[in-house]
mmCIF file of C-alpha atoms in Angstrom:
data_model
loop_
_atom_site.group_PDB
_atom_site.id
_atom_site.type_symbol
_atom_site.label_atom_id
_atom_site.label_comp_id
_atom_site.label_asym_id
_atom_site.label_seq_id
_atom_site.Cartn_x
_atom_site.Cartn_y
_atom_site.Cartn_z
ATOM 1 C CA MET A 1 113.906 9.962 142.501
ATOM 2 C CA GLU A 2 111.598 7.091 142.272
ATOM 3 C CA TRP A 3 108.379 7.555 144.014
ATOM 4 C CA ARG A 4 107.533 4.100 145.546
ATOM 5 C CA ARG A 5 104.457 4.775 147.860
ATOM 6 C CA SER A 6 100.997 3.325 147.052
ATOM 7 C CA CYS A 7 98.725 5.755 145.024
ATOM 8 C CA LEU A 8 95.386 4.101 145.956
ATOM 9 C CA GLY A 9 92.856 6.533 147.638
ATOM 10 C CA GLU A 10 95.452 9.444 147.617
ATOM 11 C CA VAL A 11 95.082 13.083 146.839
ATOM 12 C CA LEU A 12 97.743 14.744 144.630
ATOM 13 C CA ALA A 13 97.971 18.440 144.401
ATOM 14 C CA VAL A 14 99.299 19.855 141.312
ATOM 15 C CA LEU A 15 100.789 23.372 142.161
ATOM 16 C CA SER A 16 102.922 26.175 140.725
ATOM 17 C CA GLY A 17 104.662 29.182 142.224
ATOM 18 C CA LYS A 18 103.541 31.507 139.312
ATOM 19 C CA GLY A 19 101.210 31.352 136.338
ATOM 20 C CA GLY A 20 102.254 30.416 132.970
ATOM 21 C CA THR A 21 104.184 27.156 133.796
ATOM 22 C CA GLY A 22 101.669 24.816 132.121
ATOM 23 C CA LYS A 23 100.597 23.458 135.354
ATOM 24 C CA THR A 24 96.946 22.775 134.209
ATOM 25 C CA SER A 25 98.071 21.017 130.987
ATOM 26 C CA VAL A 26 100.508 18.819 132.932
ATOM 27 C CA CYS A 27 97.756 17.911 135.489
ATOM 28 C CA ALA A 28 95.409 17.012 132.574
ATOM 29 C CA GLY A 29 97.922 14.916 130.945
ATOM 30 C CA ILE A 30 98.942 12.917 134.029
ATOM 31 C CA ALA A 31 95.267 12.291 134.743
ATOM 32 C CA SER A 32 94.671 11.085 131.309
ATOM 33 C CA ALA A 33 97.749 8.743 131.450
ATOM 34 C CA LEU A 34 96.635 7.448 134.898
ATOM 35 C CA ALA A 35 92.960 6.724 133.548
ATOM 36 C CA GLU A 36 94.542 5.226 130.467
ATOM 37 C CA ALA A 37 96.487 2.787 132.689
ATOM 38 C CA GLY A 38 93.178 1.615 134.234
ATOM 39 C CA LYS A 39 93.130 3.895 137.498
ATOM 40 C CA LYS A 40 89.956 5.358 138.531
ATOM 41 C CA VAL A 41 90.916 9.019 138.760
ATOM 42 C CA LEU A 42 88.966 12.232 139.847
ATOM 43 C CA CYS A 43 90.387 15.478 138.484
ATOM 44 C CA VAL A 44 89.237 18.647 140.395
ATOM 45 C CA ASP A 45 89.808 22.232 139.171
ATOM 46 C CA CYS A 46 90.557 24.281 142.118
ATOM 47 C CA ASP A 47 91.317 27.639 140.476
ATOM 48 C CA VAL A 48 88.238 29.318 141.651
ATOM 49 C CA GLY A 49 87.117 31.943 139.172
ATOM 50 C CA LEU A 50 89.656 31.070 136.607
ATOM 51 C CA ARG A 51 88.980 27.595 135.583
ATOM 52 C CA ASN A 52 90.652 26.025 132.591
ATOM 53 C CA LEU A 53 91.011 22.274 133.336
ATOM 54 C CA ASP A 54 88.089 21.397 131.267
ATOM 55 C CA ILE A 55 90.073 22.889 128.204
ATOM 56 C CA SER A 56 93.180 20.467 128.685
ATOM 57 C CA LEU A 57 90.923 17.501 129.454
ATOM 58 C CA GLY A 58 88.708 18.208 126.130
ATOM 59 C CA LEU A 59 85.587 18.514 128.230
ATOM 60 C CA THR A 60 84.446 22.017 127.193
ATOM 61 C CA GLU A 61 81.424 20.657 125.376
ATOM 62 C CA GLY A 62 79.668 19.089 128.359
ATOM 63 C CA ALA A 63 78.338 20.540 131.521
ATOM 64 C CA ALA A 64 80.169 19.681 134.731
ATOM 65 C CA LEU A 65 79.353 20.146 138.386
ATOM 66 C CA SER A 66 81.569 22.158 140.469
ATOM 67 C CA PHE A 67 83.347 20.831 143.610
ATOM 68 C CA LEU A 68 81.314 23.294 145.450
ATOM 69 C CA ASP A 69 78.139 21.670 144.337
ATOM 70 C CA VAL A 70 79.316 18.399 145.703
ATOM 71 C CA ALA A 71 81.089 19.778 148.982
ATOM 72 C CA SER A 72 77.979 21.788 149.811
ATOM 73 C CA GLY A 73 75.578 18.677 149.620
ATOM 74 C CA ASN A 74 73.621 19.844 146.864
ATOM 75 C CA TYR A 75 74.669 16.994 144.306
ATOM 76 C CA PRO A 76 76.391 13.542 144.989
ATOM 77 C CA LEU A 77 79.782 12.808 143.978
ATOM 78 C CA SER A 78 78.391 10.340 141.501
ATOM 79 C CA GLY A 79 77.328 13.184 139.612
ATOM 80 C CA ALA A 80 80.781 14.362 138.576
ATOM 81 C CA ALA A 81 81.310 14.453 134.708
ATOM 82 C CA ARG A 82 82.670 11.454 133.208
ATOM 83 C CA HIS A 83 85.073 11.470 130.436
ATOM 84 C CA PRO A 84 83.603 10.250 127.210
ATOM 85 C CA GLN A 85 87.096 8.788 126.129
ATOM 86 C CA TYR A 86 88.431 7.566 129.517
ATOM 87 C CA PRO A 87 85.679 5.741 131.237
ATOM 88 C CA GLY A 88 87.642 5.863 134.518
ATOM 89 C CA LEU A 89 88.170 9.637 134.703
ATOM 90 C CA SER A 90 85.753 11.953 136.391
ATOM 91 C CA PHE A 91 85.750 15.587 136.559
ATOM 92 C CA LEU A 92 84.623 18.513 139.003
ATOM 93 C CA THR A 93 85.029 22.136 137.826
ATOM 94 C CA ALA A 94 85.638 25.170 139.911
ATOM 95 C CA PRO A 95 82.985 27.436 140.992
ATOM 96 C CA MET A 96 82.803 30.821 139.323
ATOM 97 C CA ASN A 97 80.625 32.882 141.578
ATOM 98 C CA CYS A 98 81.905 32.219 145.056
ATOM 99 C CA PRO A 99 84.933 33.815 146.501
ATOM 100 C CA VAL A 100 87.572 31.066 147.469
ATOM 101 C CA GLU A 101 87.621 32.731 150.976
ATOM 102 C CA ASN A 102 83.908 31.865 151.328
ATOM 103 C CA ILE A 103 84.496 28.144 150.552
ATOM 104 C CA ASP A 104 84.250 25.944 153.665
ATOM 105 C CA GLY A 105 87.603 24.043 153.984
ATOM 106 C CA GLU A 106 86.196 21.367 156.173
ATOM 107 C CA ALA A 107 83.420 20.534 153.559
ATOM 108 C CA PHE A 108 85.894 20.631 150.935
ATOM 109 C CA ARG A 109 88.135 17.983 152.821
ATOM 110 C CA ALA A 110 84.897 15.837 153.735
ATOM 111 C CA MET A 111 84.086 15.604 149.987
ATOM 112 C CA LEU A 112 87.748 14.542 149.262
ATOM 113 C CA ARG A 113 87.472 11.917 152.055
ATOM 114 C CA GLN A 114 84.474 10.340 150.263
ATOM 115 C CA ALA A 115 86.476 10.623 146.936
ATOM 116 C CA ARG A 116 89.212 8.513 148.503
ATOM 117 C CA ARG A 117 86.768 5.747 149.010
ATOM 118 C CA GLU A 118 85.621 5.801 145.416
ATOM 119 C CA PHE A 119 88.661 6.705 143.359
ATOM 120 C CA ASP A 120 92.255 5.437 143.135
ATOM 121 C CA LEU A 121 93.732 9.056 142.830
ATOM 122 C CA ILE A 122 92.432 12.509 143.131
ATOM 123 C CA LEU A 123 94.226 15.178 141.231
ATOM 124 C CA LEU A 124 93.780 18.855 142.578
ATOM 125 C CA ASP A 125 94.689 21.421 139.953
ATOM 126 C CA ALA A 126 95.550 24.350 142.291
ATOM 127 C CA PRO A 127 95.574 27.993 141.534
ATOM 128 C CA ALA A 128 98.964 29.384 140.965
ATOM 129 C CA GLY A 129 100.618 31.177 143.855
ATOM 130 C CA VAL A 130 100.220 30.912 147.564
ATOM 131 C CA ASP A 131 96.939 32.613 148.502
ATOM 132 C CA THR A 132 93.773 31.260 149.829
ATOM 133 C CA GLY A 133 93.222 28.697 147.133
ATOM 134 C CA PHE A 134 96.693 27.362 147.689
ATOM 135 C CA ARG A 135 96.122 26.861 151.473
ATOM 136 C CA LEU A 136 92.721 25.307 150.737
ATOM 137 C CA VAL A 137 94.422 22.625 148.398
ATOM 138 C CA SER A 138 97.575 22.105 150.400
ATOM 139 C CA SER A 139 95.565 21.369 153.657
ATOM 140 C CA ALA A 140 93.831 18.587 151.933
ATOM 141 C CA ALA A 141 96.399 16.842 149.755
ATOM 142 C CA ASP A 142 98.828 13.856 150.535
ATOM 143 C CA ARG A 143 101.330 14.355 147.871
ATOM 144 C CA PHE A 144 102.380 17.365 145.766
ATOM 145 C CA LEU A 145 103.564 17.800 142.202
ATOM 146 C CA LEU A 146 105.138 21.301 141.974
ATOM 147 C CA VAL A 147 105.309 22.488 138.364
ATOM 148 C CA THR A 148 107.955 24.984 137.224
ATOM 149 C CA GLY A 149 109.696 26.331 134.216
ATOM 150 C CA PHE A 150 113.501 26.446 134.108
ATOM 151 C CA GLY A 151 113.835 30.369 134.228
ATOM 152 C CA PRO A 152 115.119 31.790 137.408
ATOM 153 C CA ALA A 153 111.904 33.664 138.453
ATOM 154 C CA SER A 154 109.814 30.467 138.023
ATOM 155 C CA VAL A 155 112.388 28.281 139.964
ATOM 156 C CA ARG A 156 112.461 30.941 142.878
ATOM 157 C CA ASP A 157 108.657 30.835 143.160
ATOM 158 C CA ALA A 158 108.791 27.098 143.184
ATOM 159 C CA ALA A 159 111.406 27.119 145.909
ATOM 160 C CA ARG A 160 109.102 29.469 147.874
ATOM 161 C CA VAL A 161 106.214 26.997 147.402
ATOM 162 C CA GLY A 162 108.320 24.163 148.606
ATOM 163 C CA GLU A 163 109.331 26.225 151.707
ATOM 164 C CA LEU A 164 105.669 26.908 152.581
ATOM 165 C CA LEU A 165 104.756 23.184 152.281
ATOM 166 C CA GLU A 166 107.603 22.293 154.406
ATOM 167 C CA LEU A 167 106.332 24.662 157.065
ATOM 168 C CA GLN A 168 102.926 22.907 156.932
ATOM 169 C CA GLY A 169 104.681 19.587 157.584
ATOM 170 C CA LYS A 170 104.158 18.183 154.054
ATOM 171 C CA ALA A 171 107.121 15.945 153.057
ATOM 172 C CA ASP A 172 106.175 14.271 149.722
ATOM 173 C CA VAL A 173 106.852 17.064 147.315
ATOM 174 C CA ARG A 174 108.343 16.615 143.814
ATOM 175 C CA LEU A 175 109.197 18.893 141.075
ATOM 176 C CA ILE A 176 108.138 18.637 137.354
ATOM 177 C CA VAL A 177 110.207 20.861 135.102
ATOM 178 C CA ASN A 178 107.948 21.787 132.227
ATOM 179 C CA ARG A 179 108.242 23.247 128.699
ATOM 180 C CA VAL A 180 111.926 22.420 128.566
ATOM 181 C CA ASP A 181 113.730 23.365 125.455
ATOM 182 C CA ARG A 182 117.073 21.662 125.085
ATOM 183 C CA GLU A 183 118.692 24.259 123.024
ATOM 184 C CA LEU A 184 117.525 27.155 125.282
ATOM 185 C CA LEU A 185 118.937 25.256 128.254
ATOM 186 C CA SER A 186 122.198 25.004 126.698
ATOM 187 C CA THR A 187 122.071 28.686 125.574
ATOM 188 C CA VAL A 188 121.563 29.991 129.279
ATOM 189 C CA ARG A 189 123.953 27.391 130.621
ATOM 190 C CA THR A 190 121.391 25.847 132.823
ATOM 191 C CA THR A 191 120.991 22.052 133.616
ATOM 192 C CA ILE A 192 117.861 20.228 135.140
ATOM 193 C CA ASP A 193 120.207 19.559 137.997
ATOM 194 C CA ASP A 194 120.680 23.289 138.385
ATOM 195 C CA VAL A 195 116.766 23.652 138.542
ATOM 196 C CA MET A 196 116.592 20.843 141.191
ATOM 197 C CA ASP A 197 119.264 22.496 143.253
ATOM 198 C CA ASN A 198 117.887 25.902 143.168
ATOM 199 C CA ALA A 199 114.306 24.717 143.996
ATOM 200 C CA GLY A 200 115.577 22.365 146.804
ATOM 201 C CA LEU A 201 113.251 19.559 145.723
ATOM 202 C CA PRO A 202 113.702 16.162 144.073
ATOM 203 C CA LEU A 203 112.393 15.468 140.583
ATOM 204 C CA ALA A 204 109.292 13.717 139.422
ATOM 205 C CA GLY A 205 109.735 14.359 135.753
ATOM 206 C CA ILE A 206 110.496 16.591 132.764
ATOM 207 C CA VAL A 207 108.209 17.578 130.074
ATOM 208 C CA PRO A 208 109.671 19.050 126.921
ATOM 209 C CA GLU A 209 108.335 22.099 124.985
ATOM 210 C CA ASP A 210 105.753 20.672 122.598
ATOM 211 C CA PRO A 211 103.453 22.519 120.222
ATOM 212 C CA CYS A 212 100.898 19.510 120.415
ATOM 213 C CA VAL A 213 99.829 20.753 123.948
ATOM 214 C CA THR A 214 98.585 23.992 122.503
ATOM 215 C CA LEU A 215 97.202 22.210 119.432
ATOM 216 C CA ALA A 216 95.243 19.744 121.511
ATOM 217 C CA ALA A 217 93.582 22.374 123.624
ATOM 218 C CA SER A 218 92.715 24.391 120.490
ATOM 219 C CA PHE A 219 90.889 21.505 118.947
ATOM 220 C CA GLY A 220 89.214 20.465 122.199
ATOM 221 C CA ARG A 221 91.101 17.134 122.584
ATOM 222 C CA PRO A 222 92.971 15.597 125.418
ATOM 223 C CA LEU A 223 96.683 15.644 124.646
ATOM 224 C CA LEU A 224 97.166 11.893 124.768
ATOM 225 C CA LYS A 225 94.210 11.292 122.385
ATOM 226 C CA TYR A 226 95.186 14.215 119.951
ATOM 227 C CA SER A 227 98.836 13.018 119.484
ATOM 228 C CA PRO A 228 99.453 9.994 121.611
ATOM 229 C CA ARG A 229 103.253 9.675 120.747
ATOM 230 C CA CYS A 230 104.161 13.330 120.889
ATOM 231 C CA PRO A 231 107.078 14.208 123.476
ATOM 232 C CA ALA A 232 104.693 15.914 126.038
ATOM 233 C CA ALA A 233 102.196 12.853 126.083
ATOM 234 C CA LYS A 234 105.086 10.419 126.551
ATOM 235 C CA ALA A 235 106.512 12.400 129.489
ATOM 236 C CA CYS A 236 103.154 12.616 131.068
ATOM 237 C CA ARG A 237 102.803 8.814 130.757
ATOM 238 C CA ARG A 238 106.344 8.349 132.388
ATOM 239 C CA ILE A 239 105.333 10.657 135.332
ATOM 240 C CA SER A 240 102.086 8.803 135.919
ATOM 241 C CA ARG A 241 104.188 5.461 136.028
ATOM 242 C CA ARG A 242 106.427 6.999 138.654
ATOM 243 C CA ILE A 243 103.412 7.952 140.520
ATOM 244 C CA GLN A 244 102.234 4.439 140.601
ATOM 245 C CA GLY A 245 105.421 3.286 141.902
ATOM 246 C CA PHE A 246 107.192 2.030 138.665
ATOM 247 C CA HIS A 247 110.754 2.756 137.824
ATOM 248 C CA GLU A 248 110.850 4.995 134.687
ATOM 249 C CA PRO A 249 113.956 6.911 133.507
ATOM 250 C CA ILE A 250 113.922 10.749 133.537
ATOM 251 C CA THR A 251 114.450 11.836 130.084
ATOM 252 C CA LEU A 252 113.413 14.536 127.457
ATOM 253 C CA ARG A 253 112.864 11.832 124.761
#
């Protein structure tokens, strides 16, 4: 399904029903692709206590403010870390020593209201699952990218997340099927259409299984810089173009 709405000043939450889907690497890849296309992007790691987005973005070497530093008023949003290879990409990490239950949701949303005025897109890398962190992120986002694998447990959890978002009145939810292995799909006699039907959600894109994702993180580099033409990088670019409203075929190639 083509996503035709304007992206300017919007908040996109990247979610998953369970851990291990590759949600964070997908979030980083899409953010990099949007910045590569000239968009001004803010990436926010919202996985309080278990932050990893800096690894996938290739930002482990530098210090970064947490979103709590900014939301609490201790630092300005302009202090967000700037990516050395993507001038339009800024980053806020997750706090480590504050329970997510103690984070002021209104202060978090106020920070994002300011970010809307300064960035084209704000991507929130949500914690896996449907606990307090999920509620914090879902209350603030306009659109949702729900990352799943194609295994039955992952798809069932994605369907549950979709149901919870629907109960909150959230309509713009799209599915990303990640780490897709064509041969394994054939072996288990599953198709992407089956995944969509079981999750009950339209598709934003497919990302193939790709060793370059792990290699890029291991070498501390963004995927799109480490291997610009690898299948996962190309998939992230296609998804980013759909987010911007362009027509892009959904394919594993």
